[in-house]
C-alpha atoms as a printed R data frame, in Angstrom:
    type eleno elety resid chain resno       x       y        z
1   ATOM     1    CA   MET     A     1 184.742 -64.727 -247.306
2   ATOM     2    CA   ILE     A     2 184.781 -61.760 -244.557
3   ATOM     3    CA   CYS     A     3 186.306 -62.672 -241.368
4   ATOM     4    CA   PHE     A     4 185.830 -60.461 -238.384
5   ATOM     5    CA   ILE     A     5 188.491 -60.277 -235.825
6   ATOM     6    CA   THR     A     6 187.069 -60.080 -232.311
7   ATOM     7    CA   SER     A     7 188.210 -60.356 -228.555
8   ATOM     8    CA   GLY     A     8 187.441 -64.265 -227.523
9   ATOM     9    CA   ALA     A     9 184.244 -63.482 -225.718
10  ATOM    10    CA   HIS     A    10 182.392 -61.440 -228.355
11  ATOM    11    CA   LYS     A    11 182.173 -63.461 -231.243
12  ATOM    12    CA   TYR     A    12 178.321 -63.707 -230.773
13  ATOM    13    CA   ALA     A    13 177.348 -60.612 -232.504
14  ATOM    14    CA   VAL     A    14 179.196 -61.274 -235.856
15  ATOM    15    CA   ARG     A    15 177.548 -64.950 -235.871
16  ATOM    16    CA   GLU     A    16 174.277 -63.051 -235.918
17  ATOM    17    CA   LEU     A    17 175.183 -62.014 -239.454
18  ATOM    18    CA   ARG     A    18 175.085 -65.228 -240.893
19  ATOM    19    CA   ASP     A    19 171.423 -66.110 -240.555
20  ATOM    20    CA   VAL     A    20 170.619 -62.712 -242.848
21  ATOM    21    CA   PRO     A    21 169.432 -63.704 -246.252
22  ATOM    22    CA   GLY     A    22 172.106 -62.533 -249.168
23  ATOM    23    CA   MET     A    23 175.094 -62.051 -246.716
24  ATOM    24    CA   PRO     A    24 178.572 -63.225 -248.081
25  ATOM    25    CA   LYS     A    25 180.248 -65.787 -246.225
26  ATOM    26    CA   ILE     A    26 181.488 -65.348 -242.542
27  ATOM    27    CA   GLY     A    27 184.166 -65.880 -240.570
28  ATOM    28    CA   LEU     A    28 185.378 -65.518 -236.933
29  ATOM    29    CA   LEU     A    29 188.683 -65.487 -235.335
30  ATOM    30    CA   SER     A    30 189.829 -64.195 -232.175
31  ATOM    31    CA   TYR     A    31 192.917 -61.984 -231.475
32  ATOM    32    CA   ASN     A    32 194.612 -64.738 -229.783
33  ATOM    33    CA   GLN     A    33 193.767 -66.999 -232.522
34  ATOM    34    CA   LEU     A    34 195.035 -64.527 -234.930
35  ATOM    35    CA   LEU     A    35 198.438 -63.990 -233.108
36  ATOM    36    CA   ARG     A    36 199.005 -67.464 -233.492
37  ATOM    37    CA   LYS     A    37 199.130 -68.075 -236.901
38  ATOM    38    CA   SER     A    38 201.815 -67.817 -239.255
39  ATOM    39    CA   ALA     A    39 199.400 -67.414 -242.541
40  ATOM    40    CA   LEU     A    40 195.985 -66.236 -243.144
41  ATOM    41    CA   PRO     A    41 193.735 -67.378 -246.360
42  ATOM    42    CA   ARG     A    42 192.603 -64.822 -248.669
43  ATOM    43    CA   ALA     A    43 189.794 -63.125 -247.687
44  ATOM    44    CA   THR     A    44 188.049 -59.568 -246.329
45  ATOM    45    CA   TYR     A    45 189.280 -58.993 -242.472
46  ATOM    46    CA   VAL     A    46 187.557 -56.722 -240.213
47  ATOM    47    CA   PHE     A    47 189.284 -55.610 -237.099
48  ATOM    48    CA   THR     A    48 186.744 -54.990 -234.186
49  ATOM    49    CA   ASP     A    49 186.913 -54.735 -230.305
50  ATOM    50    CA   PHE     A    50 189.692 -52.280 -229.948
51  ATOM    51    CA   ASP     A    51 188.312 -51.133 -226.472
52  ATOM    52    CA   ARG     A    52 188.398 -55.266 -225.286
53  ATOM    53    CA   ILE     A    53 191.596 -55.880 -226.088
54  ATOM    54    CA   ASP     A    54 194.941 -54.597 -224.142
55  ATOM    55    CA   PHE     A    55 197.571 -52.210 -225.909
56  ATOM    56    CA   TRP     A    56 200.118 -55.184 -226.782
57  ATOM    57    CA   GLN     A    57 197.434 -57.318 -228.898
58  ATOM    58    CA   ARG     A    58 196.166 -54.112 -230.587
59  ATOM    59    CA   GLU     A    59 199.802 -53.152 -231.688
60  ATOM    60    CA   LEU     A    60 200.521 -56.593 -232.842
61  ATOM    61    CA   ALA     A    61 197.364 -56.328 -234.534
62  ATOM    62    CA   ALA     A    62 198.322 -53.428 -236.593
63  ATOM    63    CA   LYS     A    63 201.075 -55.402 -237.651
64  ATOM    64    CA   ALA     A    64 198.975 -58.591 -238.684
65  ATOM    65    CA   TYR     A    65 196.981 -55.444 -240.600
66  ATOM    66    CA   ARG     A    66 199.838 -54.400 -242.704
67  ATOM    67    CA   CYS     A    67 200.756 -57.645 -243.643
68  ATOM    68    CA   LEU     A    68 197.400 -58.154 -244.616
69  ATOM    69    CA   LYS     A    69 197.048 -54.948 -246.778
70  ATOM    70    CA   ALA     A    70 200.732 -55.551 -248.535
71  ATOM    71    CA   ALA     A    71 199.316 -58.657 -250.082
72  ATOM    72    CA   GLY     A    72 196.618 -56.150 -251.358
73  ATOM    73    CA   LEU     A    73 193.400 -57.838 -249.302
74  ATOM    74    CA   THR     A    74 190.520 -55.532 -248.293
75  ATOM    75    CA   VAL     A    75 191.048 -54.957 -244.460
76  ATOM    76    CA   LEU     A    76 188.661 -52.665 -242.540
77  ATOM    77    CA   ASN     A    77 189.454 -50.725 -239.471
78  ATOM    78    CA   ASP     A    78 193.311 -49.935 -238.510
79  ATOM    79    CA   PRO     A    79 194.154 -50.736 -235.105
80  ATOM    80    CA   ALA     A    80 196.864 -48.384 -234.999
81  ATOM    81    CA   GLY     A    81 194.393 -45.881 -236.153
82  ATOM    82    CA   VAL     A    82 190.712 -46.353 -234.858
83  ATOM    83    CA   ARG     A    83 189.889 -43.657 -232.014
84  ATOM    84    CA   THR     A    84 188.118 -45.468 -229.329
85  ATOM    85    CA   ARG     A    85 185.279 -43.961 -227.048
86  ATOM    86    CA   LEU     A    86 186.866 -41.083 -225.117
87  ATOM    87    CA   PRO     A    87 189.494 -39.676 -227.818
88  ATOM    88    CA   MET     A    88 186.645 -40.008 -230.404
89  ATOM    89    CA   LEU     A    89 184.019 -38.088 -228.751
90  ATOM    90    CA   LYS     A    90 186.911 -35.357 -228.202
91  ATOM    91    CA   ARG     A    91 187.742 -35.048 -231.814
92  ATOM    92    CA   LEU     A    92 184.116 -35.133 -232.495
93  ATOM    93    CA   LYS     A    93 183.393 -32.111 -230.127
94  ATOM    94    CA   ALA     A    94 186.708 -30.333 -231.520
95  ATOM    95    CA   ASP     A    95 185.748 -31.046 -235.042
96  ATOM    96    CA   GLY     A    96 182.417 -29.418 -234.301
97  ATOM    97    CA   LEU     A    97 180.676 -32.473 -235.237
98  ATOM    98    CA   ASN     A    98 179.313 -32.803 -231.794
99  ATOM    99    CA   SER     A    99 178.000 -29.983 -229.702
100 ATOM   100    CA   PHE     A   100 178.994 -31.775 -226.129
101 ATOM   101    CA   SER     A   101 181.944 -32.228 -224.058
102 ATOM   102    CA   VAL     A   102 183.366 -35.232 -222.495
103 ATOM   103    CA   TRP     A   103 186.169 -35.545 -219.661
104 ATOM   104    CA   ASP     A   104 188.701 -37.713 -218.664
105 ATOM   105    CA   PRO     A   105 188.847 -37.908 -214.420
106 ATOM   106    CA   GLU     A   106 192.848 -38.866 -214.897
107 ATOM   107    CA   VAL     A   107 193.939 -35.706 -216.537
108 ATOM   108    CA   ASP     A   108 191.152 -33.275 -217.009
109 ATOM   109    CA   PRO     A   109 189.665 -30.801 -214.794
110 ATOM   110    CA   MET     A   110 186.107 -31.514 -213.045
111 ATOM   111    CA   PRO     A   111 183.332 -30.661 -215.877
112 ATOM   112    CA   ASP     A   112 182.589 -27.067 -216.540
113 ATOM   113    CA   ALA     A   113 179.303 -27.626 -218.083
114 ATOM   114    CA   TYR     A   114 176.310 -29.370 -216.475
115 ATOM   115    CA   PRO     A   115 174.347 -31.764 -215.951
116 ATOM   116    CA   VAL     A   116 177.102 -34.898 -216.539
117 ATOM   117    CA   PHE     A   117 176.686 -38.494 -215.961
118 ATOM   118    CA   LEU     A   118 180.064 -41.176 -215.629
119 ATOM   119    CA   ARG     A   119 180.045 -43.924 -217.636
120 ATOM   120    CA   THR     A   120 182.983 -46.131 -218.877
121 ATOM   121    CA   ARG     A   121 185.326 -45.887 -221.551
122 ATOM   122    CA   ALA     A   122 185.486 -49.880 -222.289
123 ATOM   123    CA   ALA     A   123 182.691 -51.676 -221.286
124 ATOM   124    CA   HIS     A   124 179.236 -51.066 -222.812
125 ATOM   125    CA   ARG     A   125 177.470 -50.815 -219.720
126 ATOM   126    CA   GLY     A   126 175.570 -47.471 -220.192
127 ATOM   127    CA   ALA     A   127 175.685 -44.985 -217.956
128 ATOM   128    CA   LEU     A   128 176.795 -45.424 -214.506
129 ATOM   129    CA   THR     A   129 174.916 -42.516 -212.787
130 ATOM   130    CA   ASP     A   130 171.948 -40.733 -212.933
131 ATOM   131    CA   LEU     A   131 172.661 -37.088 -214.234
132 ATOM   132    CA   LEU     A   132 174.677 -35.157 -212.095
133 ATOM   133    CA   ALA     A   133 173.600 -31.265 -211.881
134 ATOM   134    CA   THR     A   134 176.716 -29.637 -209.735
135 ATOM   135    CA   PRO     A   135 180.292 -30.301 -209.259
136 ATOM   136    CA   GLU     A   136 179.909 -31.589 -205.749
137 ATOM   137    CA   ALA     A   137 177.897 -34.036 -207.056
138 ATOM   138    CA   ALA     A   138 180.077 -35.047 -209.958
139 ATOM   139    CA   GLN     A   139 183.128 -35.600 -207.458
140 ATOM   140    CA   ASP     A   140 181.078 -37.671 -205.083
141 ATOM   141    CA   ALA     A   141 179.858 -39.872 -207.530
142 ATOM   142    CA   LEU     A   142 183.240 -40.418 -209.059
143 ATOM   143    CA   ASP     A   143 184.534 -41.103 -205.491
144 ATOM   144    CA   GLY     A   144 181.676 -43.313 -205.280
145 ATOM   145    CA   LEU     A   145 182.375 -45.455 -208.256
146 ATOM   146    CA   ILE     A   146 186.091 -45.669 -207.456
147 ATOM   147    CA   ALA     A   147 185.610 -46.936 -203.962
148 ATOM   148    CA   ALA     A   148 183.066 -49.478 -205.506
149 ATOM   149    CA   GLY     A   149 186.171 -50.765 -207.121
150 ATOM   150    CA   HIS     A   150 185.884 -49.062 -210.843
151 ATOM   151    CA   CYS     A   151 188.908 -48.028 -212.160
152 ATOM   152    CA   ARG     A   152 189.771 -44.144 -212.577
153 ATOM   153    CA   SER     A   153 191.347 -45.096 -215.850
154 ATOM   154    CA   ASP     A   154 187.985 -46.523 -217.290
155 ATOM   155    CA   LEU     A   155 185.673 -43.762 -216.172
156 ATOM   156    CA   MET     A   156 184.894 -40.325 -218.368
157 ATOM   157    CA   PHE     A   157 182.237 -37.810 -217.581
158 ATOM   158    CA   VAL     A   158 179.853 -37.064 -220.905
159 ATOM   159    CA   GLU     A   159 178.109 -33.896 -220.880
160 ATOM   160    CA   TYR     A   160 174.157 -34.694 -221.144
161 ATOM   161    CA   ARG     A   161 172.684 -34.044 -224.675
162 ATOM   162    CA   SER     A   162 169.604 -35.302 -225.483
163 ATOM   163    CA   GLU     A   163 165.568 -34.632 -225.976
164 ATOM   164    CA   PRO     A   164 162.634 -36.287 -226.042
165 ATOM   165    CA   VAL     A   165 161.563 -37.164 -229.410
166 ATOM   166    CA   GLU     A   166 157.902 -36.947 -227.767
167 ATOM   167    CA   ASP     A   167 156.798 -36.151 -224.216
168 ATOM   168    CA   GLY     A   168 158.535 -38.667 -222.072
169 ATOM   169    CA   LEU     A   169 159.833 -40.896 -224.858
170 ATOM   170    CA   PHE     A   170 163.622 -40.710 -226.175
171 ATOM   171    CA   ARG     A   171 165.025 -42.227 -229.464
172 ATOM   172    CA   LYS     A   172 168.390 -43.851 -230.410
173 ATOM   173    CA   LEU     A   173 168.915 -43.545 -234.023
174 ATOM   174    CA   ALA     A   174 171.746 -45.925 -235.848
175 ATOM   175    CA   ALA     A   175 173.880 -45.971 -238.816
176 ATOM   176    CA   TYR     A   176 176.693 -48.608 -239.886
177 ATOM   177    CA   CYS     A   177 179.553 -47.775 -242.085
178 ATOM   178    CA   VAL     A   178 181.052 -50.651 -244.561
179 ATOM   179    CA   GLY     A   179 183.911 -49.560 -246.152
180 ATOM   180    CA   ASP     A   180 182.613 -46.290 -248.210
181 ATOM   181    CA   ARG     A   181 179.208 -47.244 -247.907
182 ATOM   182    CA   ILE     A   182 176.965 -46.375 -244.903
183 ATOM   183    CA   VAL     A   183 173.657 -47.709 -244.107
184 ATOM   184    CA   THR     A   184 171.065 -46.275 -241.922
185 ATOM   185    CA   GLY     A   185 169.878 -48.485 -239.255
186 ATOM   186    CA   MET     A   186 167.077 -49.378 -236.825
187 ATOM   187    CA   SER     A   187 165.991 -47.202 -233.946
188 ATOM   188    CA   VAL     A   188 165.668 -47.854 -230.119
189 ATOM   189    CA   HIS     A   189 162.798 -46.167 -228.284
190 ATOM   190    CA   ASP     A   190 162.581 -45.366 -224.570
191 ATOM   191    CA   THR     A   191 161.246 -43.493 -221.700
192 ATOM   192    CA   ASP     A   192 164.109 -43.046 -219.964
193 ATOM   193    CA   TRP     A   193 167.146 -40.555 -221.470
194 ATOM   194    CA   HIS     A   194 169.424 -43.346 -221.916
195 ATOM   195    CA   ALA     A   195 167.926 -45.093 -224.505
196 ATOM   196    CA   LYS     A   196 170.002 -47.961 -224.367
197 ATOM   197    CA   TYR     A   197 167.918 -51.497 -225.029
198 ATOM   198    CA   GLY     A   198 164.102 -49.762 -225.564
199 ATOM   199    CA   THR     A   199 161.053 -50.261 -223.975
200 ATOM   200    CA   GLU     A   200 158.688 -52.454 -225.593
201 ATOM   201    CA   GLY     A   201 155.361 -50.972 -226.619
202 ATOM   202    CA   ALA     A   202 156.702 -47.048 -225.948
203 ATOM   203    CA   ALA     A   203 156.524 -45.995 -229.386
204 ATOM   204    CA   SER     A   204 153.939 -44.948 -232.002
205 ATOM   205    CA   GLU     A   205 152.885 -46.145 -235.518
206 ATOM   206    CA   ALA     A   206 153.755 -42.536 -236.834
207 ATOM   207    CA   LEU     A   207 157.597 -42.871 -235.405
208 ATOM   208    CA   TYR     A   208 157.871 -46.474 -237.274
209 ATOM   209    CA   ARG     A   209 156.672 -45.183 -240.149
210 ATOM   210    CA   GLU     A   210 159.356 -42.320 -239.683
211 ATOM   211    CA   GLU     A   211 162.061 -44.996 -238.831
212 ATOM   212    CA   ARG     A   212 160.749 -46.685 -242.179
213 ATOM   213    CA   ASP     A   213 160.996 -43.473 -244.408
214 ATOM   214    CA   ALA     A   214 164.764 -42.867 -242.924
215 ATOM   215    CA   VAL     A   215 165.557 -46.248 -243.837
216 ATOM   216    CA   GLN     A   216 163.979 -46.051 -247.323
217 ATOM   217    CA   GLU     A   217 165.529 -42.916 -248.096
218 ATOM   218    CA   ASN     A   218 169.213 -43.850 -246.249
219 ATOM   219    CA   ARG     A   219 168.627 -40.685 -244.789
220 ATOM   220    CA   TYR     A   220 171.928 -40.241 -242.447
221 ATOM   221    CA   ALA     A   221 174.276 -41.606 -244.773
222 ATOM   222    CA   ALA     A   222 175.902 -38.452 -246.117
223 ATOM   223    CA   PRO     A   223 176.076 -36.465 -242.806
224 ATOM   224    CA   LEU     A   224 177.646 -39.324 -240.745
225 ATOM   225    CA   ALA     A   225 180.826 -39.989 -243.239
226 ATOM   226    CA   ARG     A   226 182.711 -36.868 -241.342
227 ATOM   227    CA   TYR     A   227 181.789 -38.777 -237.935
228 ATOM   228    CA   PHE     A   228 183.075 -42.048 -239.274
229 ATOM   229    CA   GLN     A   229 186.190 -40.784 -240.848
230 ATOM   230    CA   ALA     A   230 186.921 -38.518 -237.937
231 ATOM   231    CA   ALA     A   231 186.666 -41.739 -235.723
232 ATOM   232    CA   GLY     A   232 189.064 -43.613 -238.289
233 ATOM   233    CA   ILE     A   233 186.486 -46.339 -238.343
234 ATOM   234    CA   ALA     A   234 185.556 -48.088 -242.031
235 ATOM   235    CA   PHE     A   235 183.383 -50.563 -240.111
236 ATOM   236    CA   GLY     A   236 181.064 -50.279 -237.223
237 ATOM   237    CA   ARG     A   237 177.665 -49.106 -236.094
238 ATOM   238    CA   ALA     A   238 177.232 -45.612 -234.966
239 ATOM   239    CA   ASP     A   239 174.595 -44.755 -232.378
240 ATOM   240    CA   PHE     A   240 173.405 -41.265 -232.389
241 ATOM   241    CA   THR     A   241 170.260 -38.939 -231.932
242 ATOM   242    CA   LEU     A   242 169.319 -35.597 -233.293
243 ATOM   243    CA   VAL     A   243 168.958 -32.667 -230.468
244 ATOM   244    CA   ASN     A   244 167.678 -29.237 -232.248
245 ATOM   245    CA   GLY     A   245 167.664 -31.151 -235.766
246 ATOM   246    CA   ASN     A   246 171.481 -31.719 -235.158
247 ATOM   247    CA   ILE     A   247 173.612 -34.933 -235.048
248 ATOM   248    CA   GLU     A   248 175.367 -35.934 -231.875
249 ATOM   249    CA   VAL     A   249 177.035 -38.937 -231.940
250 ATOM   250    CA   TYR     A   250 177.304 -41.038 -228.794
251 ATOM   251    CA   GLU     A   251 179.539 -44.085 -229.695
252 ATOM   252    CA   ILE     A   252 181.054 -46.109 -232.687
253 ATOM   253    CA   ASN     A   253 180.941 -49.400 -232.106
254 ATOM   254    CA   THR     A   254 182.900 -51.620 -233.780
255 ATOM   255    CA   ASN     A   255 181.440 -54.851 -232.764
256 ATOM   256    CA   PRO     A   256 177.631 -54.263 -232.736
257 ATOM   257    CA   ASN     A   257 174.885 -56.501 -231.941
258 ATOM   258    CA   ASN     A   258 173.116 -57.529 -235.208
259 ATOM   259    CA   SER     A   259 170.004 -59.131 -233.950
260 ATOM   260    CA   ARG     A   260 167.188 -59.261 -236.851
261 ATOM   261    CA   ILE     A   261 163.125 -57.945 -236.150
262 ATOM   262    CA   LEU     A   262 161.016 -61.384 -236.998
263 ATOM   263    CA   ASP     A   263 157.960 -60.306 -235.284
264 ATOM   264    CA   HIS     A   264 156.597 -57.130 -233.920
265 ATOM   265    CA   PRO     A   265 153.287 -55.741 -233.215
266 ATOM   266    CA   PHE     A   266 154.174 -53.067 -236.080
267 ATOM   267    CA   ALA     A   267 154.341 -55.141 -239.162
268 ATOM   268    CA   MET     A   268 156.018 -52.698 -241.114
269 ATOM   269    CA   ARG     A   269 159.076 -52.535 -238.482
270 ATOM   270    CA   VAL     A   270 159.587 -56.248 -239.531
271 ATOM   271    CA   ASP     A   271 159.691 -55.093 -243.109
272 ATOM   272    CA   THR     A   272 161.975 -51.938 -242.413
273 ATOM   273    CA   ASP     A   273 164.285 -54.147 -240.639
274 ATOM   274    CA   ALA     A   274 164.379 -56.791 -243.423
275 ATOM   275    CA   LEU     A   275 165.434 -53.814 -245.849
276 ATOM   276    CA   PHE     A   276 168.112 -52.358 -243.213
277 ATOM   277    CA   HIS     A   277 169.433 -56.042 -243.267
278 ATOM   278    CA   GLN     A   278 169.288 -56.295 -247.308
279 ATOM   279    CA   ARG     A   279 171.220 -53.119 -247.508
280 ATOM   280    CA   LEU     A   280 173.861 -54.188 -244.893
281 ATOM   281    CA   ALA     A   281 174.035 -57.377 -246.815
282 ATOM   282    CA   GLU     A   282 174.728 -55.737 -250.036
283 ATOM   283    CA   ALA     A   283 177.345 -53.272 -248.440
284 ATOM   284    CA   LEU     A   284 179.125 -56.181 -247.311
285 ATOM   285    CA   GLN     A   285 179.016 -58.024 -250.693
286 ATOM   286    CA   ALA     A   286 180.741 -55.076 -251.923
287 ATOM   287    CA   VAL     A   287 184.019 -55.694 -249.687
288 ATOM   288    CA   ASP     A   288 184.111 -59.599 -250.045
289 ATOM   289    CA   THR     A   289 186.793 -61.248 -251.534
290 ATOM   290    CA   PRO     A   290 186.357 -64.315 -253.381
291 ATOM   291    CA   ALA     A   291 188.228 -67.709 -252.119
292 ATOM   292    CA   GLY     A   292 191.443 -69.100 -253.594
293 ATOM   293    CA   GLY     A   293 194.894 -68.095 -253.829
294 ATOM   294    CA   PRO     A   294 197.685 -68.297 -251.960
295 ATOM   295    CA   PRO     A   295 197.819 -67.909 -248.166
296 ATOM   296    CA   VAL     A   296 199.225 -64.385 -246.749
297 ATOM   297    CA   ALA     A   297 202.076 -64.922 -244.644
298 ATOM   298    CA   LEU     A   298 202.153 -62.684 -241.181
299 ATOM   299    CA   ASP     A   299 205.567 -62.485 -241.819
300 ATOM   300    CA   HIS     A   300 206.300 -59.274 -239.382
301 ATOM   301    CA   PRO     A   301 209.216 -59.787 -236.986
302 ATOM   302    CA   ASP     A   302 207.228 -58.767 -234.214
303 ATOM   303    CA   LEU     A   303 204.353 -61.480 -235.036
304 ATOM   304    CA   ALA     A   304 207.057 -63.998 -235.545
305 ATOM   305    CA   ALA     A   305 208.496 -63.508 -231.816
306 ATOM   306    CA   GLN     A   306 204.544 -63.299 -230.373
307 ATOM   307    CA   ARG     A   307 204.500 -66.575 -231.808
308 ATOM   308    CA   LYS     A   308 207.550 -68.313 -230.594
309 ATOM   309    CA   ARG     A   309 206.859 -67.008 -227.041
310 ATOM   310    CA   ASP     A   310 203.223 -68.341 -227.207
311 ATOM   311    CA   TRP     A   311 204.149 -71.843 -228.646
312 ATOM   312    CA   LEU     A   312 204.126 -73.592 -225.159
313 ATOM   313    CA   LEU     A   313 200.724 -72.169 -224.565
314 ATOM   314    CA   PRO     A   314 197.286 -74.525 -225.183
315 ATOM   315    CA   ARG     A   315 195.991 -73.681 -228.537
316 ATOM   316    CA   PRO     A   316 192.470 -72.208 -228.830
317 ATOM   317    CA   ARG     A   317 189.505 -74.038 -230.712
318 ATOM   318    CA   TRP     A   318 189.116 -72.456 -234.216
319 ATOM   319    CA   THR     A   319 185.616 -71.604 -234.815
320 ATOM   320    CA   PRO     A   320 184.879 -71.223 -238.297
């Protein structure tokens, strides 16, 4: 079994994996459930959703990670080492992997390269502003978001770095990391530079043919390995694009949606998605842990102390 540990409200993304042919048995556990348990069954454990939990949950999760690793289990994404969005993007720029900069409004000076846009560090909302071309526009936008109730501590400036794949059409690419395997994923095509959800009917057959070729070749596996390594992430999906032929990674989501494409005007896209999900299933099979054996004690003193503090609270319902 492979057990994914997520924030309580975001189990739905992993549930979609259960419907993929060839997928190992998938279990789900929230952080609140994890931190109330004194032992866990032997399985592969994948920690996710670091941008959706607080520092104390994350520190305790790191102690649980170490208990599981010490027992010889396969465990992906060390909560103590994974970089979340803003520090990850700063590291990718510092390492010369990305060419664009990001700025922290709490401690950094205002951006010195434009255009930029504002987004949150944690929430998966996409851009909160249009492109901002001047320091004055950037300051006004920041002040406006704070006045509207957005926390400065959750905001970041991002330097715009994208280019259309065709006139008026933008493309976002994806690749998954599962342990030591990287699997090229499906694309999003959009008439807007955000390219978050895609626009139905925007892409041509030629672009879907290129998508098919990229998935078949696993085109982006080798170059993206350095990005996942720099982020400290062993399971997640990188969202990226190509600018002048160079990879620019926007984020790495440790709990991505895994929807399948079962119907599409271009039949080849259904086949391409089936191939991608087959390879994703194979990658997860490679890190699967057979059932059986004694449970693993979560016996770190901090975990025991947390369970003692929580003993009067209602116990959450287990979702298998």
